mmCIF file of N, CA, C and O and ligand atoms in Angstrom:
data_model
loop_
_atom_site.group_PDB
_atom_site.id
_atom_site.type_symbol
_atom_site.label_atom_id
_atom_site.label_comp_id
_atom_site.label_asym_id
_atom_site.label_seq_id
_atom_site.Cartn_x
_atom_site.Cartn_y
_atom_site.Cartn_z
ATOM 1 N N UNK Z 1 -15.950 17.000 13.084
ATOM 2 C CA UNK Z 1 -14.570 17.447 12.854
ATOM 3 C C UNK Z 1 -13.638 16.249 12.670
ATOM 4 O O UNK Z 1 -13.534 15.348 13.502
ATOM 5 N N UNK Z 2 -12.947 16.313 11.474
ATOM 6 C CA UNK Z 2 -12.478 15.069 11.357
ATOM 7 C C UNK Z 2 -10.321 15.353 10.949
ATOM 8 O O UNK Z 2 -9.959 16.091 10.032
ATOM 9 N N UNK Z 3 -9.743 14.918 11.468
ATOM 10 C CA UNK Z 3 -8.298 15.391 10.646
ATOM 11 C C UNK Z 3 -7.911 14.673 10.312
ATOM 12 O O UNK Z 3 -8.006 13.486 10.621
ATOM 13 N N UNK Z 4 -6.997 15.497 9.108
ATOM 14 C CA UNK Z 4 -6.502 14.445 7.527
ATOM 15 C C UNK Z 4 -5.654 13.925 8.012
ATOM 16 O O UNK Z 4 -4.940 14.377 8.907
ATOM 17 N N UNK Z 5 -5.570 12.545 7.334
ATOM 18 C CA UNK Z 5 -4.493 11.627 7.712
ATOM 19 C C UNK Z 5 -3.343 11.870 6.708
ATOM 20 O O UNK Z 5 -2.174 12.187 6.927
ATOM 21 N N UNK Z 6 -4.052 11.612 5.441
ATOM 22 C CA UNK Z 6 -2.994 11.948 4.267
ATOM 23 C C UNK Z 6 -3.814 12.479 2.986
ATOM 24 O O UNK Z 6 -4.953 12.866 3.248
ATOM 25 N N UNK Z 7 -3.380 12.561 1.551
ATOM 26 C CA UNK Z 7 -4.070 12.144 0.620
ATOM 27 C C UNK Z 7 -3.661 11.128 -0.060
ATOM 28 O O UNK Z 7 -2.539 10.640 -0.195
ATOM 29 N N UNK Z 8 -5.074 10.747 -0.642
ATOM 30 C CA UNK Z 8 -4.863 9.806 -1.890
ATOM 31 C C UNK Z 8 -3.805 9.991 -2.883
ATOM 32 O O UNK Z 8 -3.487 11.086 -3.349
ATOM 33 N N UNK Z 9 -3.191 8.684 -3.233
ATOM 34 C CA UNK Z 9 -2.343 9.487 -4.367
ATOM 35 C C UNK Z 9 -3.113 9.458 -5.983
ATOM 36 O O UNK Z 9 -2.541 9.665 -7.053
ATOM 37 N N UNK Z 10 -4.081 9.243 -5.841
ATOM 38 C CA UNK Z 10 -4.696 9.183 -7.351
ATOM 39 C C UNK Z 10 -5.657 10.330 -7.219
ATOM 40 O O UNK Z 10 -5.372 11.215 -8.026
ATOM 41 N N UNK Z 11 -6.524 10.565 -6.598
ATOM 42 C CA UNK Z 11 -7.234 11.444 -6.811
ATOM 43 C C UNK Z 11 -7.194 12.884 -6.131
ATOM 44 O O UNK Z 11 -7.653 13.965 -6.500
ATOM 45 N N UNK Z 12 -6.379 12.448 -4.850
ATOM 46 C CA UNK Z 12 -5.744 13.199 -4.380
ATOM 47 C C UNK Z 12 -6.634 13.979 -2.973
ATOM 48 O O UNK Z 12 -6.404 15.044 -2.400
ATOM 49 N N UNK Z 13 -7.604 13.040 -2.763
ATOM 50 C CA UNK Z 13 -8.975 13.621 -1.750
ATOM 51 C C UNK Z 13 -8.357 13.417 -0.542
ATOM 52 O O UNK Z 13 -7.646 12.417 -0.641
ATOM 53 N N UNK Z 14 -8.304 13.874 0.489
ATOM 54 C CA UNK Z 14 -8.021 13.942 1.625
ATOM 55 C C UNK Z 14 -8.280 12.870 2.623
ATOM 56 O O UNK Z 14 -9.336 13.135 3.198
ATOM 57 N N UNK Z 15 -7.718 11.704 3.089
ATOM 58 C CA UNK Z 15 -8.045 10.912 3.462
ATOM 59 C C UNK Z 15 -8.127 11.503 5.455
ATOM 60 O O UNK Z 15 -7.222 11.947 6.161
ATOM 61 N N UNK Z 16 -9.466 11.259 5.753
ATOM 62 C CA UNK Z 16 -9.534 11.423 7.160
ATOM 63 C C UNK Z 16 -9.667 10.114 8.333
ATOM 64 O O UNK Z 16 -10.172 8.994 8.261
ATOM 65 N N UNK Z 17 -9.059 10.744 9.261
ATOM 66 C CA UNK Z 17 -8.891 9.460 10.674
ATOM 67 C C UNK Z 17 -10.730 8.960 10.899
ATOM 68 O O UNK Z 17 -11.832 9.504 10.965
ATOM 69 N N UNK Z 18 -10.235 7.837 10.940
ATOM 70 C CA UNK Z 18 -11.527 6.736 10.802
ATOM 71 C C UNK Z 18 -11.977 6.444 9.429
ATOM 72 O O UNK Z 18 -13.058 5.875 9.274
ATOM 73 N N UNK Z 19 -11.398 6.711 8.621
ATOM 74 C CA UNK Z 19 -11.431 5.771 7.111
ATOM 75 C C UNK Z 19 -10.405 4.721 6.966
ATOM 76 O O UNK Z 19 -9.552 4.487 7.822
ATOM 77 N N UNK Z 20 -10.492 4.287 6.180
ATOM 78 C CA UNK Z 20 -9.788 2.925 5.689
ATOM 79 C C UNK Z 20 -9.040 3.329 4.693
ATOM 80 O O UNK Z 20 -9.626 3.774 3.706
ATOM 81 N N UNK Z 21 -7.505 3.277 4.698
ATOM 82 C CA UNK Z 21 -6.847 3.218 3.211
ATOM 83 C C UNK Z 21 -6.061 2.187 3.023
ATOM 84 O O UNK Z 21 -5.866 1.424 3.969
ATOM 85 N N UNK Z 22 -5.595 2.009 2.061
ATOM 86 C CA UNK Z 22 -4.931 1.451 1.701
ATOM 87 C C UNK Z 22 -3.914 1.357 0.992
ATOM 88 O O UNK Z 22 -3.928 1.689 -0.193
ATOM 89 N N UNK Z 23 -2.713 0.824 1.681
ATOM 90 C CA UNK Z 23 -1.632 1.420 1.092
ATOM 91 C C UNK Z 23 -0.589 0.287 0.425
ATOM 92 O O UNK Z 23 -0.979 -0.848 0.699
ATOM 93 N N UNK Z 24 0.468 0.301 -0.269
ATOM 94 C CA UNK Z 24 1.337 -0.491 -0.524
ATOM 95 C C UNK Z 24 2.777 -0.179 -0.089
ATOM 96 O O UNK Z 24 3.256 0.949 0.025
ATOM 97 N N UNK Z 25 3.238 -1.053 0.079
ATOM 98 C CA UNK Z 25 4.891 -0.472 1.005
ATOM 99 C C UNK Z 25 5.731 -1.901 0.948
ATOM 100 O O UNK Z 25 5.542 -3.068 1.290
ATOM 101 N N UNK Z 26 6.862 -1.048 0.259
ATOM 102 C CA UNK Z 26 8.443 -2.074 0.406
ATOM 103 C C UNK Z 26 9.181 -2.408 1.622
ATOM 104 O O UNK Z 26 9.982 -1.533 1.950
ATOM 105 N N UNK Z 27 9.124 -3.563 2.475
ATOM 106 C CA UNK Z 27 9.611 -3.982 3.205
ATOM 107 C C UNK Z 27 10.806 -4.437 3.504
ATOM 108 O O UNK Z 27 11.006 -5.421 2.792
ATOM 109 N N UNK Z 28 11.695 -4.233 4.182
ATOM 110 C CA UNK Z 28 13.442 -5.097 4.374
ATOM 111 C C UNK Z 28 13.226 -5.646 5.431
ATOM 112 O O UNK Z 28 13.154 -4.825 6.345
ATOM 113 N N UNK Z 29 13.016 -7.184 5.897
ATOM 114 C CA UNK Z 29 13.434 -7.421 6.779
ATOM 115 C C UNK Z 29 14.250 -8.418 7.315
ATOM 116 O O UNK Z 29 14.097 -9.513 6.773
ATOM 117 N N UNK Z 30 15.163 -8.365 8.315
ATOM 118 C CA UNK Z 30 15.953 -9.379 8.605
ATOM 119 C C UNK Z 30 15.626 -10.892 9.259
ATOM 120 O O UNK Z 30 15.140 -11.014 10.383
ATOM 121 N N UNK Z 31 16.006 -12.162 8.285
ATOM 122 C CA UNK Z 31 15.227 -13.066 9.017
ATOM 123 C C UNK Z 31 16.154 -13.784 10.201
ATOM 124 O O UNK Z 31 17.352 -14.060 10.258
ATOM 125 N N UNK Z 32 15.255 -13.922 10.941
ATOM 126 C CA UNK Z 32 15.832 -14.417 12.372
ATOM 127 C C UNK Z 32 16.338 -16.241 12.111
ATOM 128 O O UNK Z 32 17.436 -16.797 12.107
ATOM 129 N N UNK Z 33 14.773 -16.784 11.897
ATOM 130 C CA UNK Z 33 14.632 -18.074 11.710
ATOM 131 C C UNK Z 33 13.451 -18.383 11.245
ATOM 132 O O UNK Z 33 12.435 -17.715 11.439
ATOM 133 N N UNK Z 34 13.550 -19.815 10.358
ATOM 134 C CA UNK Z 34 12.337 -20.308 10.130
ATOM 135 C C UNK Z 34 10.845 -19.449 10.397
ATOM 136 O O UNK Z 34 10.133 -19.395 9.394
ATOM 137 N N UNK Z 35 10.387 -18.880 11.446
ATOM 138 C CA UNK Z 35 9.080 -18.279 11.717
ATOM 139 C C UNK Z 35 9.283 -16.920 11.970
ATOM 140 O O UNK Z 35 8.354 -16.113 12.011
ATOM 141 N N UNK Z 36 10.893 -16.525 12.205
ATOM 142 C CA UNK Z 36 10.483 -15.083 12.554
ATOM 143 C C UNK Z 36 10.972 -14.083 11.618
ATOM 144 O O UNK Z 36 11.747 -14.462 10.740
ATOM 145 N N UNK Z 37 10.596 -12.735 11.686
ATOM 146 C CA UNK Z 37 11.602 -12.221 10.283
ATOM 147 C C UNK Z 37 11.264 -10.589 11.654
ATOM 148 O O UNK Z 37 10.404 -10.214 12.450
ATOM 149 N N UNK Z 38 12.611 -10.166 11.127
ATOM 150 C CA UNK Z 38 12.435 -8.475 12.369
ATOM 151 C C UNK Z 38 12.688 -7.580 11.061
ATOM 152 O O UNK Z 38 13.726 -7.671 10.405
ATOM 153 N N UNK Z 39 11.379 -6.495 10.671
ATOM 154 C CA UNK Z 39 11.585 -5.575 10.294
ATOM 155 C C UNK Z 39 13.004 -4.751 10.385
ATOM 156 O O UNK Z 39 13.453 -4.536 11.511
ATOM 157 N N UNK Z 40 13.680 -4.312 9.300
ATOM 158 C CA UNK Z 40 14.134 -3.334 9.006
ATOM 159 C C UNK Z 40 14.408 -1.886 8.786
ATOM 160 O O UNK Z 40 15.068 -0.971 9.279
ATOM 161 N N UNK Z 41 13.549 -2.127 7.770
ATOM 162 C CA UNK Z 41 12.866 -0.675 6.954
ATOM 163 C C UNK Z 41 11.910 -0.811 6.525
ATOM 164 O O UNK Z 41 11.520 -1.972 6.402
ATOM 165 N N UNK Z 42 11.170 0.135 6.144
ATOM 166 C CA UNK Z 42 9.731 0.038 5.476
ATOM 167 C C UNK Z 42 9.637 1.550 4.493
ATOM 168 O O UNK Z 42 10.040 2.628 4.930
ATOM 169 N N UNK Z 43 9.177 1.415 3.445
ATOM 170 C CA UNK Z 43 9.138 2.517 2.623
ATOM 171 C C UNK Z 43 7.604 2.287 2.220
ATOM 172 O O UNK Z 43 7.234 1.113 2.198
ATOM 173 N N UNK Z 44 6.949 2.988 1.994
ATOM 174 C CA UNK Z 44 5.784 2.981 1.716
ATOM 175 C C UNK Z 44 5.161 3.970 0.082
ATOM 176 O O UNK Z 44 5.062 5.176 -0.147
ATOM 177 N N UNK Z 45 4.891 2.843 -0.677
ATOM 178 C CA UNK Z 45 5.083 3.304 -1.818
ATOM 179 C C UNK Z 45 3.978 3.892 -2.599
ATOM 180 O O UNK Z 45 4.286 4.378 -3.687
ATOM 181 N N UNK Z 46 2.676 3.932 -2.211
ATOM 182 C CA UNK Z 46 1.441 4.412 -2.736
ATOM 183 C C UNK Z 46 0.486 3.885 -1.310
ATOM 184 O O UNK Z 46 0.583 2.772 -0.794
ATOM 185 N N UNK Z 47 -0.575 5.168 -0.783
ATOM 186 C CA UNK Z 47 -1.809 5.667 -0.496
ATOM 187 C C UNK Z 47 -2.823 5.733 -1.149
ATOM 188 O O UNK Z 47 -2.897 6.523 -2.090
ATOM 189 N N UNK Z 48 -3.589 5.124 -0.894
ATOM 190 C CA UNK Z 48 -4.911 5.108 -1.789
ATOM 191 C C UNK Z 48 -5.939 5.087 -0.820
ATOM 192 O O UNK Z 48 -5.885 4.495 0.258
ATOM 193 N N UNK Z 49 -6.988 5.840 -1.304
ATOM 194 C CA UNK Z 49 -8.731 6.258 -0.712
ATOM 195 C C UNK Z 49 -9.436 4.384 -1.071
ATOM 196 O O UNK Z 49 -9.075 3.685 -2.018
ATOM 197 N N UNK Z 50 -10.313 4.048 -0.155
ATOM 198 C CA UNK Z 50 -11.075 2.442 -0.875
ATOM 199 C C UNK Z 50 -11.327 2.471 -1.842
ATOM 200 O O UNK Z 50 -11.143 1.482 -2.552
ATOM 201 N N UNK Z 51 -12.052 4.008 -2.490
ATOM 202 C CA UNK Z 51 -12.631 4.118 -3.702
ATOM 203 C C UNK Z 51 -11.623 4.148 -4.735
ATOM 204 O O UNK Z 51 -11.927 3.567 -5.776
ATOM 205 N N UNK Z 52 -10.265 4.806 -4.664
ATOM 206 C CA UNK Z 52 -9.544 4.036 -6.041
ATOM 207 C C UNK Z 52 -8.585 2.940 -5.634
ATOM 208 O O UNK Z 52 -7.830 2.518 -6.510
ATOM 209 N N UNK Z 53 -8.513 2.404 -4.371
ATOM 210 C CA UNK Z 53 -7.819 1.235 -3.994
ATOM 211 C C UNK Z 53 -8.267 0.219 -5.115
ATOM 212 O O UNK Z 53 -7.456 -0.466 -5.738
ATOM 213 N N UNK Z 54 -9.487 0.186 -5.296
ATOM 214 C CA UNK Z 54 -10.016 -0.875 -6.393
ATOM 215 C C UNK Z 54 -9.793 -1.253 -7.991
ATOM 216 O O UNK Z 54 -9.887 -2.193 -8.781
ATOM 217 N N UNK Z 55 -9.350 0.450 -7.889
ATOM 218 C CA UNK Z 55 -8.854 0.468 -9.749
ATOM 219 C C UNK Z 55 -7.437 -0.126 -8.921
ATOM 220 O O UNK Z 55 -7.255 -1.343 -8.888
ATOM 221 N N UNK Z 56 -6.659 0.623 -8.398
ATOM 222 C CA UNK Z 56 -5.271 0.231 -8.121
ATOM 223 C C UNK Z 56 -5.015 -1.061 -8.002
ATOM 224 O O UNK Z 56 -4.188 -1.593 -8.742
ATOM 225 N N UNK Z 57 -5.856 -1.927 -6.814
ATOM 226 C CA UNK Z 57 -5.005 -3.308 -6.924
ATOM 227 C C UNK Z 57 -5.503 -3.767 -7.996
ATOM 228 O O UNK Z 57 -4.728 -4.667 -8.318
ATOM 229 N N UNK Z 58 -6.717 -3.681 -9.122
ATOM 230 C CA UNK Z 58 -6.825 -4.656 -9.728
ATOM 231 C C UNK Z 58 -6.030 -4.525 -11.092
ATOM 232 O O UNK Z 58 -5.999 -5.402 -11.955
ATOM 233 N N UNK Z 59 -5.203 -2.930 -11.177
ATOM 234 C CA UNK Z 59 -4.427 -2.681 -12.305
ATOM 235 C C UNK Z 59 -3.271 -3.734 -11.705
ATOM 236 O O UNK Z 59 -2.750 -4.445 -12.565
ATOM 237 N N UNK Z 60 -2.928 -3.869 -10.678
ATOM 238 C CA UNK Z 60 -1.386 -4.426 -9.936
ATOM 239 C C UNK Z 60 -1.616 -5.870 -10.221
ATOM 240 O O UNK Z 60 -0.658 -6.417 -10.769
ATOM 241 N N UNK Z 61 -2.887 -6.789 -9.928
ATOM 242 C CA UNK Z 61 -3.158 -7.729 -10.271
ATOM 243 C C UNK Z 61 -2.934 -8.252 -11.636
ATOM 244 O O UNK Z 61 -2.294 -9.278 -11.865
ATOM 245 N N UNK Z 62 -3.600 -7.351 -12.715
ATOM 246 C CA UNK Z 62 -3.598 -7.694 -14.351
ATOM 247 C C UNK Z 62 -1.801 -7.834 -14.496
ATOM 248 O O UNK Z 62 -1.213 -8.815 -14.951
ATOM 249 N N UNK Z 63 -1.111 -6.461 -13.930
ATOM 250 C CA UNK Z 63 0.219 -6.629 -14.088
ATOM 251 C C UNK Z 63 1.114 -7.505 -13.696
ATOM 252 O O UNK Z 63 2.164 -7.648 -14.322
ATOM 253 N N UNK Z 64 0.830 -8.188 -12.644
ATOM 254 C CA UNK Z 64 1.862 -9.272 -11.706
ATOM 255 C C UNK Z 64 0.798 -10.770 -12.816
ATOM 256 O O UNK Z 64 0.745 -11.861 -12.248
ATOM 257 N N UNK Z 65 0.333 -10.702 -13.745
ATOM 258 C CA UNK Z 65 -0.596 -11.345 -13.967
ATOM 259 C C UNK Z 65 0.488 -11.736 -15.657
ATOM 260 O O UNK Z 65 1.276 -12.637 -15.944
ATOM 261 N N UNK Z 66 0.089 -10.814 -16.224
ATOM 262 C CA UNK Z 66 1.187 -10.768 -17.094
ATOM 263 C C UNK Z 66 2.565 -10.824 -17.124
ATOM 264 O O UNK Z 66 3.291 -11.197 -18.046
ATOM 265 N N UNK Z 67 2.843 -10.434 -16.074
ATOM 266 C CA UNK Z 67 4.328 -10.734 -15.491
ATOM 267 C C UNK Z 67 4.666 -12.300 -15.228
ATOM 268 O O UNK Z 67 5.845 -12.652 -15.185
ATOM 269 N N UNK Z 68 3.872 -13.002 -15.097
ATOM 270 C CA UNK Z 68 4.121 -14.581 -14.856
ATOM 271 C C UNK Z 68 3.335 -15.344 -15.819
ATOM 272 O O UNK Z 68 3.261 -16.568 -15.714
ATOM 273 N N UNK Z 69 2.792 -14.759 -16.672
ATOM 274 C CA UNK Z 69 2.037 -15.789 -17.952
ATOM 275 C C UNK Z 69 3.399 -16.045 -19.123
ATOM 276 O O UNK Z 69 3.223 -16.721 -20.137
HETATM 277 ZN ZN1 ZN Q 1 -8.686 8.313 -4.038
#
């Protein structure tokens, strides 16, 4: 018996507690000093299953890729 954590957002499979996902998320945070920084906010912008985590970051890669060539 396992319960869903979330779904994927690509394929849309049900991600259950004790899997691994992976997710991407926009961060605000306020910096203190030099080493420290204190969260803000956090928005979390895509869920992904491992199995399309792999298409995903490596589409994000090609793109941040082209973005600086
Ligand atoms: Zn998936």
């Amino acid at each position: 018996m396992s319960n869903v954590f979330c779904q994927c957002d690509k394929c849309e499979r049900d991600i259950l507690v004790g899997e691994t996902m992976v997710s991407l998320t926009m961060a605000k945070d306020k910096i203190i000093d030099e080493s420290c920084i204190q969260p803000v906010f956090v928005n979390t912008v895509g869920m992904w299953c491992q199995a399309c985590a792999s298409h995903v970051v490596d589409k994000q890669v090609k793109l941040h890729k082209t973005m600086f060539d």
